[in-house]
XYZ file of C-alpha atoms in Angstrom:
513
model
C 0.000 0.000 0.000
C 0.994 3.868 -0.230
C -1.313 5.457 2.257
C -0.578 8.455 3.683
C -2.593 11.472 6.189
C -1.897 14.955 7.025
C -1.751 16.310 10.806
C -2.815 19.846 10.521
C -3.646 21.707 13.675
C -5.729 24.996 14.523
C -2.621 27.101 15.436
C 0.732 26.549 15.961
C 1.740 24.644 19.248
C -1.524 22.562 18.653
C -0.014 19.400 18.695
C 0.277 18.273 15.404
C 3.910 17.014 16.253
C 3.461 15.248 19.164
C 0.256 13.524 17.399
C 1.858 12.783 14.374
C 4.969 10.924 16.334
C 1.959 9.231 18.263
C 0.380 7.391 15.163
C 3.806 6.799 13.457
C 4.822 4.825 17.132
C 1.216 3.499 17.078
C 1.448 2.290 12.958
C 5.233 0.977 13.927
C 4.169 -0.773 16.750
C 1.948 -2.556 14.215
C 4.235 -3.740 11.943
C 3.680 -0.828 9.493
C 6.804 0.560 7.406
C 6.113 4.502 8.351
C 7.840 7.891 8.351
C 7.102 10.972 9.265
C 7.296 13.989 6.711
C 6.690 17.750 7.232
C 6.980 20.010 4.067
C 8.613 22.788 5.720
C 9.336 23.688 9.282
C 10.353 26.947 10.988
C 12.332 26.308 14.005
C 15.748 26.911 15.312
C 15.403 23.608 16.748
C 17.597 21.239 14.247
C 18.801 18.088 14.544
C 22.284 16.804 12.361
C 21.757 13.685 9.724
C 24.259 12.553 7.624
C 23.179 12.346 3.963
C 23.832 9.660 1.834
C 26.942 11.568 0.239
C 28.757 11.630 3.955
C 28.213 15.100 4.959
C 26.062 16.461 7.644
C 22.638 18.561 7.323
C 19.915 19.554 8.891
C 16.434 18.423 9.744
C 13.562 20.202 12.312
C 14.116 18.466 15.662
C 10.709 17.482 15.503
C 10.911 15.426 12.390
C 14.080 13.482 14.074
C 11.769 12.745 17.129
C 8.873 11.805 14.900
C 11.923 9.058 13.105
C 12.646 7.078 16.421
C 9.077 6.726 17.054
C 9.018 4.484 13.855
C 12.053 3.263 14.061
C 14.120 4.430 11.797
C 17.330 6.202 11.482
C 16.423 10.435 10.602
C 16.624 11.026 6.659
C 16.895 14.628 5.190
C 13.708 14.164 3.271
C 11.932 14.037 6.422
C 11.901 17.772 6.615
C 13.507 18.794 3.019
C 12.832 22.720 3.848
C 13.725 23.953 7.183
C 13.770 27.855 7.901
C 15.732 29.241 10.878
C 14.614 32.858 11.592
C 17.743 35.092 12.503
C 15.577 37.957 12.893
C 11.989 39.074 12.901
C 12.727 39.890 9.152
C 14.812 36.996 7.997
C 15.183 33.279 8.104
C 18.127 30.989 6.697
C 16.689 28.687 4.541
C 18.192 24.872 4.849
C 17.853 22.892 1.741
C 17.435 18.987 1.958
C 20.100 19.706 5.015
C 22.268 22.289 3.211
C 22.188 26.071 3.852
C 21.143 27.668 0.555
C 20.015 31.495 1.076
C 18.739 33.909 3.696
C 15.316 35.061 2.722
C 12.416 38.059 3.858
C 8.997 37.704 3.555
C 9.315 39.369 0.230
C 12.529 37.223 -1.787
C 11.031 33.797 0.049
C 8.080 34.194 -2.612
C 10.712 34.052 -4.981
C 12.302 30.973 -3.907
C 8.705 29.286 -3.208
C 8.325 27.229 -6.640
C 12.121 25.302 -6.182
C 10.956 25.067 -2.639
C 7.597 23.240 -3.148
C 9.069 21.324 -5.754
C 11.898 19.738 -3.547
C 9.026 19.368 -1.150
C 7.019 17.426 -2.988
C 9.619 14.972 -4.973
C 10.622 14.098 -1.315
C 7.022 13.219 -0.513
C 7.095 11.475 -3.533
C 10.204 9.090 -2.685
C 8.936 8.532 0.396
C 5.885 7.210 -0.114
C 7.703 4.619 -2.718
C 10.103 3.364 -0.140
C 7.276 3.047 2.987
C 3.757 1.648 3.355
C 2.302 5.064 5.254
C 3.821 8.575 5.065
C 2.390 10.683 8.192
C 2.732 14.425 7.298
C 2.765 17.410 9.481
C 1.195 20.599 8.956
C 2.577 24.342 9.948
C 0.710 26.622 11.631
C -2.858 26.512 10.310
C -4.187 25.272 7.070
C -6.466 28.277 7.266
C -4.077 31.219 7.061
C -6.054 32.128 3.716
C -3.388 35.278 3.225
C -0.864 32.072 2.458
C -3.027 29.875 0.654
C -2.026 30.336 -3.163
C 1.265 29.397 -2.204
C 0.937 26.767 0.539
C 3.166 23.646 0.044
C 2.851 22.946 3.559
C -0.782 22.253 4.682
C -3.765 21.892 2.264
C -1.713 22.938 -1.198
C 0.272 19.494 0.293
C -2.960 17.663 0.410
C -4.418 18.594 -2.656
C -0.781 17.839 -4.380
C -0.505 14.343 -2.940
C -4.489 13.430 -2.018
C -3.966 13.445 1.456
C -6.540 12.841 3.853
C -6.489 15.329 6.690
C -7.407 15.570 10.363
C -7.046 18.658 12.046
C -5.858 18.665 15.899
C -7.504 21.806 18.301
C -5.683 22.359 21.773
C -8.124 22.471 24.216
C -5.867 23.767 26.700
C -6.195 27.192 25.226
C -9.884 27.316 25.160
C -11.925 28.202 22.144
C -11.214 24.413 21.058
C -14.628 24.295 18.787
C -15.133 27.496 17.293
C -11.383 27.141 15.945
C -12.032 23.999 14.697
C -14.910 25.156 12.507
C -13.719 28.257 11.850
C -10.609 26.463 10.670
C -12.919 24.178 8.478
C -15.555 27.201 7.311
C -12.318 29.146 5.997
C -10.935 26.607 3.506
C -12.416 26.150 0.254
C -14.434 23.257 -1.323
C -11.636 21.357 -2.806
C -9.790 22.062 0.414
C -12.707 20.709 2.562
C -13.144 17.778 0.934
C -9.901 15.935 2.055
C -10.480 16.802 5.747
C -11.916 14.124 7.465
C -12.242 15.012 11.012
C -10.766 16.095 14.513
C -8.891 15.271 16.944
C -8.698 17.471 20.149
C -5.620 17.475 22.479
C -4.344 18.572 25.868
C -7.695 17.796 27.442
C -8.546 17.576 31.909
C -11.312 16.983 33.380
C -14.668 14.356 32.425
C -14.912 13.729 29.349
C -18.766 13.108 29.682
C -19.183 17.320 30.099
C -17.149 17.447 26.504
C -19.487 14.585 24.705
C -22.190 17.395 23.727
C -19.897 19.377 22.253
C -18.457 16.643 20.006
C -21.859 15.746 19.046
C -22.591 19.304 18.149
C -19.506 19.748 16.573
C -20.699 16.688 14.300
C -23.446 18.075 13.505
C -22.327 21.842 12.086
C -19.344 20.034 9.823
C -20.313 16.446 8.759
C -17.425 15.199 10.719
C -16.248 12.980 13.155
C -13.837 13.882 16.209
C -11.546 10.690 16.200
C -10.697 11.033 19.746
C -9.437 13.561 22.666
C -6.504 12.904 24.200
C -5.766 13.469 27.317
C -3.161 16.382 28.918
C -0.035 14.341 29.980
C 2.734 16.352 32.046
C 5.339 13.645 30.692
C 5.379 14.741 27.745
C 8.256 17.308 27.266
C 10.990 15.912 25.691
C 11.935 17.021 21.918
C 10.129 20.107 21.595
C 9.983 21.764 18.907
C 9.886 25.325 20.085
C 10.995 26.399 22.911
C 7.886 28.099 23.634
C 6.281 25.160 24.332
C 8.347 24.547 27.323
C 6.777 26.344 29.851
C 9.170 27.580 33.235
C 10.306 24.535 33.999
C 11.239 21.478 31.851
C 9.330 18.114 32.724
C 8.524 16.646 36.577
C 11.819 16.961 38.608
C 12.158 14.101 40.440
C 13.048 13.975 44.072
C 16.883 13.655 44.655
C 19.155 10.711 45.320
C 21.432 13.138 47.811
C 19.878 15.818 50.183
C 20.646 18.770 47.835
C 18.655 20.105 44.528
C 20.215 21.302 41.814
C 18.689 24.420 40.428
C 19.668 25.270 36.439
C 18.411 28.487 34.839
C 18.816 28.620 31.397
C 18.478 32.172 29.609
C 15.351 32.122 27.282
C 17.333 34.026 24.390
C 15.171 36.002 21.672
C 16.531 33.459 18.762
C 17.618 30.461 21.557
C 18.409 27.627 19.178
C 18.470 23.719 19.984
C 17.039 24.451 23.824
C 16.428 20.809 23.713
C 20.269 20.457 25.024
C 19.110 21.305 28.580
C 16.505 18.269 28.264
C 18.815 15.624 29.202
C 20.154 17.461 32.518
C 15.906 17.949 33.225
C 16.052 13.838 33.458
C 18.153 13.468 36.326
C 16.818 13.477 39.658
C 17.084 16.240 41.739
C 17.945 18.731 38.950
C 15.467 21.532 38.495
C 15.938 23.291 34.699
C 14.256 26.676 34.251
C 14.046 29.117 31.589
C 14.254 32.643 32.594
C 14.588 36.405 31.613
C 14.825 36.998 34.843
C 18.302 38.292 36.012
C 17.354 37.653 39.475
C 16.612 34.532 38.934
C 20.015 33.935 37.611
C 21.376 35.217 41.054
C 19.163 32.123 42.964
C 20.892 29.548 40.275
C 23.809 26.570 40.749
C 24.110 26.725 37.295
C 23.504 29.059 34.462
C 23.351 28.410 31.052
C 23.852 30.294 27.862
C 22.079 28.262 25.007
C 22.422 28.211 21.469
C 21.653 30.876 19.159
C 20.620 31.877 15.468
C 21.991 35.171 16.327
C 24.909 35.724 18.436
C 25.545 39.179 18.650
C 22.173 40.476 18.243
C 21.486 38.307 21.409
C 24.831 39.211 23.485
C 23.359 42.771 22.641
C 20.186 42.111 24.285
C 21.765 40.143 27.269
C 23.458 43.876 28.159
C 20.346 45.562 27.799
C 18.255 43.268 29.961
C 20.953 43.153 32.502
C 21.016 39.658 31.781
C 24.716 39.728 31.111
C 25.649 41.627 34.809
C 23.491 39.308 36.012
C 25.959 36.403 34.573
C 29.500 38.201 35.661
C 27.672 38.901 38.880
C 27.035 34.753 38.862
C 30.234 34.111 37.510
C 32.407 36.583 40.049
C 30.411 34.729 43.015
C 32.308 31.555 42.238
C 29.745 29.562 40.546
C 29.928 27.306 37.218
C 28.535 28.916 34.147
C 28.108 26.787 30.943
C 27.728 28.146 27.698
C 26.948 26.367 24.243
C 26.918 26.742 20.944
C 26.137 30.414 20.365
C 26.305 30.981 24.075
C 29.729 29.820 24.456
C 30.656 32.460 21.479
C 29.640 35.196 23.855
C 32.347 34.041 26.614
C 35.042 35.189 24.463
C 36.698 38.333 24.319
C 35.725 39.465 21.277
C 33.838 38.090 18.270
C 34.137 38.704 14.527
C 31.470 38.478 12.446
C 31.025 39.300 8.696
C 28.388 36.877 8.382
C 25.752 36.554 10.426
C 24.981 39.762 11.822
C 27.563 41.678 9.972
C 28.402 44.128 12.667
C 32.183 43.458 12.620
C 33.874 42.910 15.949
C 32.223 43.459 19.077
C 33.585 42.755 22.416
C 31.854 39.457 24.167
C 31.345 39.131 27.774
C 35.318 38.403 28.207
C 35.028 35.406 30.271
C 37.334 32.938 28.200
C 40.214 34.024 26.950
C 39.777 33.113 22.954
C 38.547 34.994 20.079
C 35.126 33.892 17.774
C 35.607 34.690 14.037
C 32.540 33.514 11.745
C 32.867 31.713 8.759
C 30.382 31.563 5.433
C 31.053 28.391 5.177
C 28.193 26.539 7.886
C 29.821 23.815 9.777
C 27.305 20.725 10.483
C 28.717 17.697 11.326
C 27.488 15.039 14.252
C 30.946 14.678 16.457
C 32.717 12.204 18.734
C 35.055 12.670 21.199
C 36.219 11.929 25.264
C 35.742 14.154 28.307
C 38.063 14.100 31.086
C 39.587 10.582 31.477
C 38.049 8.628 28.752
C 34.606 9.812 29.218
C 33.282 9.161 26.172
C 30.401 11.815 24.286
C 28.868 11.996 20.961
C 27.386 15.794 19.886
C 26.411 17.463 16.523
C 27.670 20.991 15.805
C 25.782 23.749 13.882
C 27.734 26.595 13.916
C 29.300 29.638 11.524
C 31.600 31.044 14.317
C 34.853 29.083 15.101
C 37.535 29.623 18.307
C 40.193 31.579 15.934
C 42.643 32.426 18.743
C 42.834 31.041 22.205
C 45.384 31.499 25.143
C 48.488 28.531 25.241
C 47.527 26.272 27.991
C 43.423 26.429 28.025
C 42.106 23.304 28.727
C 39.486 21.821 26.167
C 36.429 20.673 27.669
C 36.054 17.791 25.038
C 38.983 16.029 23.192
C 37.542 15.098 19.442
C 38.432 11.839 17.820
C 40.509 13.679 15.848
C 42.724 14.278 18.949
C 41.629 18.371 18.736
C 40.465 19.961 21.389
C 36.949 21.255 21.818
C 35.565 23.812 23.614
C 37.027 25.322 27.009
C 37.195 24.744 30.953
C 38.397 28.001 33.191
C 37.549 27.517 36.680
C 34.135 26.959 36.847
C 33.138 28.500 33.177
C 32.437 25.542 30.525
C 31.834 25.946 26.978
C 31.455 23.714 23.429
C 30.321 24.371 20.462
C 28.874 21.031 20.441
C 25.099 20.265 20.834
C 23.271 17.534 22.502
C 26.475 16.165 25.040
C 24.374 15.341 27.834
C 22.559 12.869 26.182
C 25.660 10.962 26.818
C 24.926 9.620 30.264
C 28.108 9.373 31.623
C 29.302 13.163 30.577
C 26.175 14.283 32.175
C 27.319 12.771 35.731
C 30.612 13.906 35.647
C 29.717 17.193 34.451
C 26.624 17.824 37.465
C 28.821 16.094 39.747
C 31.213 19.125 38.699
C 28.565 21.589 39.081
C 27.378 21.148 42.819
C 31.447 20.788 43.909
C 31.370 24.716 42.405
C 28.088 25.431 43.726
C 28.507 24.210 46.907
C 25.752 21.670 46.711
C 27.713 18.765 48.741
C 24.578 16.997 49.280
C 23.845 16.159 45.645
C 24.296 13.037 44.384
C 23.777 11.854 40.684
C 21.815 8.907 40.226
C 23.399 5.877 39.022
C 20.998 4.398 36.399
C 19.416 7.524 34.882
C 19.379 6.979 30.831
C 18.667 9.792 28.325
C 17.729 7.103 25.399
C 15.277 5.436 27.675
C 13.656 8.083 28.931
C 13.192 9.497 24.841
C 12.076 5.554 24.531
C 9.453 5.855 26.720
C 8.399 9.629 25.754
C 7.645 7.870 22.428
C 5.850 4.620 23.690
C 3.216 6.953 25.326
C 2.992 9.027 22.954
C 1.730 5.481 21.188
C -0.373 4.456 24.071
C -2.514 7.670 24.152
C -3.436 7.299 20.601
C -4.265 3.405 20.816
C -5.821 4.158 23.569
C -7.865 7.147 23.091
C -8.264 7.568 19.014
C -10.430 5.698 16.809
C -7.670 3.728 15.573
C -10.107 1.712 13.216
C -11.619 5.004 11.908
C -7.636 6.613 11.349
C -6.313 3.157 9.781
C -9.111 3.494 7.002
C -8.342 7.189 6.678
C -4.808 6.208 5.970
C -5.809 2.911 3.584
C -8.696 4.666 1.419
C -8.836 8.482 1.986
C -11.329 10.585 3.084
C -15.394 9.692 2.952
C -16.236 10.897 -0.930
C -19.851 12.506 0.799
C -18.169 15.199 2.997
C -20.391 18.506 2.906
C -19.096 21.918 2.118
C -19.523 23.912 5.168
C -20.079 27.755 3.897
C -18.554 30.727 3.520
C -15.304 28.651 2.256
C -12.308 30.759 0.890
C -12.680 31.946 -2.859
C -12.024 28.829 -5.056
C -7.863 28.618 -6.194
């Protein structure tokens, strides 16, 4: 078979990834060859695949989640258009993995038609090599300003005869009139291939929400396949940072007598915030993000994330007094970490031509190396050891390299290439690689580290605390809640013959394209 079914939501944030990773676990728990696909995503939120010529790209973090739930191994033309925004004006627009142009609203219209086009011949390969293809929207299908050019939500479906179900969050209230306002907006053609609902994040008896199903029935000809229900456990991989809330996951009480308390800054353009996920696993570790500098004052540990714009965000850490907030941390004694884009804005001075093309500005002066950026992007997945033998794996995603450093500073990582990475001055850590504490070792030795500097004495890791596992299970509920609270009959037909050919037209519809 070649079925396939698009996950569009009411809004952004909806749920449409976390769904569509739930039926692709579900289908792959059933024996069904699946994979995930979503036209084009806008995140800073990447994950690193090598492509089949050896060299790394990129991929929406999302669409790399959505992979291990069925299974398989992340493939470019899971997400072959992926736009980082490095301002409110601008994204960087990532090609089947490769970095191909920097667009506006205005010039992206311009690079549409190749986009769509690579879009689609992916879709197209992909539903040759698998039994199902589970597509996820963006945004809304019904941002009728968008719709002549959409490649992404309907103009997908109507390219590839996708049936559709579109998933409300309930959370946010509203949950009905969006979905048939979503619904009213589209036009015929566009109506025709959506089959139903699904409605997500939902507390409290079910019995009170019946009615409004019913009703809901009624006014569009179409079923809700199921509500699921809010879950607090599910955290991990998301796709904006938005999503996160104050503090990442449930922390878990601690092995030792001491907590662990991590504030990570909440940059304007914070890229791959996921890296703080695996240190949110661990017992007795509290992970916050803040904007708050006097939050950063009650912290063990603050962290400097990654970035799509370094300098524009070192700019804003001086005007929030964010950054005298992290010297003040810093001059107290206490370990600082930063990463990617936030370890760029330890050094003494950065040079950039590229990115934000302001020349050299001065960093925060905390490490004693100089950043120079590079055109050239460098994205690579990388291996190394920590300390004595502790072994890590990371990806890097960076234009900015360490062009001059002080004899003597110790790497914090030494790459299998025998080079070291990144730097350790006291109690100030930084890398340019992402997604090191997902090696579980690393991650003890490094928060063992932290409460020596913080003068947390009774912390104690725990011993059996694994990253993969907990992702593992993230993903197997994610499967549960739709086995056990979707029409799964209902969805597998969906998938094997379409939608129902007598779906009415529910007026005013959006003139006919």
């Amino acid at each position: 078979m070649s079925g396939g079914l698009l996950v569009a939501g009411t809004t952004s944030d909806a749920g449409k990834s976390v769904l569509t990773a739930g039926i692709c676990r579900w289908l792959h728990r059933q024996g069904v060859k699946v994979a995930p696909f979503k036209a084009q995503n806008m995140s800073n939120n990447s994950a690193v695949v090598v492509g089949a010529d050896g060299r790394g790209g990129e991929i929406g973090r999302a669409q790399a989640m959505q992979a291990a739930a069925c299974g398989l191994a992340p493939d470019l033309r899971f997400n072959p258009v992926l736009l980082k925004p490095g301002s409110d004006l601008a994204s960087q627009v990532v090609l089947l993995g490769e970095a191909v142009d920097t667009v506006t609203a205005g010039t992206f219209r311009e690079l549409r038609p190749r986009l769509a086009q690579t879009a689609y011949a992916a879709l197209a390969e992909l539903r040759e090599a698998y039994d199902v293809v589970i597509c996820e929207g963006a945004g809304s299908p019904a941002e009728i300003n968008l719709r002549a050019g959409d490649y992404v939500n309907m103009g997908l479906a109507r390219h590839a005869g996708l049936p559709t179900i579109v998933v409300g969050d309930i959370d946010r209230g509203g949950v009905f009139a969006s979905m048939f306002g979503t619904l009213a907006l589209l036009d015929p053609a566009d109506q025709a291939l959506v089959a139903g609902f699904v409605i997500n994040k939902f507390r409290g008896d079910l019995g009170l929400l019946r009615p409004g199903l019913d009703m809901l029935r009624q006014v569009t000809g179409r079923p809700t396949y199921g509500v699921l229900p809010w879950s607090l456990d599910l955290w991990l991989d998301a796709e904006d940072s938005l999503a996160y809330g104050r503090v990442l996951g449930r922390p878990a009480a601690p092995h030792g007598t001491d907590w662990l308390d991590v504030a990570v800054v909440r940059l304007p353009r914070i890229s791959n915030a996921t890296d703080v996920e695996a240190l949110a696993t661990e017992p007795g570790v509290r992970v916050r993000l803040t904007v708050e500098p006097a939050e950063l004052a009650a912290a063990d540990l603050v962290v400097l994330p990654g970035s799509k714009s370094t300098v524009a965000d070192l700019a804003w850490l001086r005007e929030t007094g964010l950054a005298d907030a992290v010297l003040a941390h810093v001059a107290a004694g206490k370990p600082l970490l930063g990463i990617c884009g936030g370890f760029q804005m330890l050094a003494r001075e950065i040079h950039d031509p590229v990115e934000s093309r302001r020349g050299s500005v001065a960093g925060l002066g905390l490490l004693p190396i100089e950043i120079t950026f590079d055109p050239r992007k460098t994205v690579r997945q990388s291996v190394g050891t920590a300390g004595e033998g502790v072994p890590v794996r990371g990806y890097e995603i960076h234009h900015g390299y360490v062009s001059t450093a002080d004899p003597g500073l110790t790497p914090l990582i030494t790459a299998a290439d025998g080079t070291g990475e990144g730097a350790v001055l006291g109690a100030i850590h930084g890398t340019h690689w992402h997604g090191t504490f997902e090696s579980d070792e690393f991650r003890r030795r490094f928060l063992t580290e932290v409460a020596r500097l913080a003068g947390r004495h009774g912390f104690r890791v725990a011993p059996d605390t694994a990253f993969a596992a907990a992702r593992e299970r993230s993903l197997d509920l994610l499967g549960d809640l739709v086995e056990e609270h979707l029409d799964t009959d209902a969805l597998w037909r969906l998938i094997e013959s379409g939608p129902p050919a007598d779906l009415p037209f529910i007026p005013p519809g959006a003139p006919h394209l």
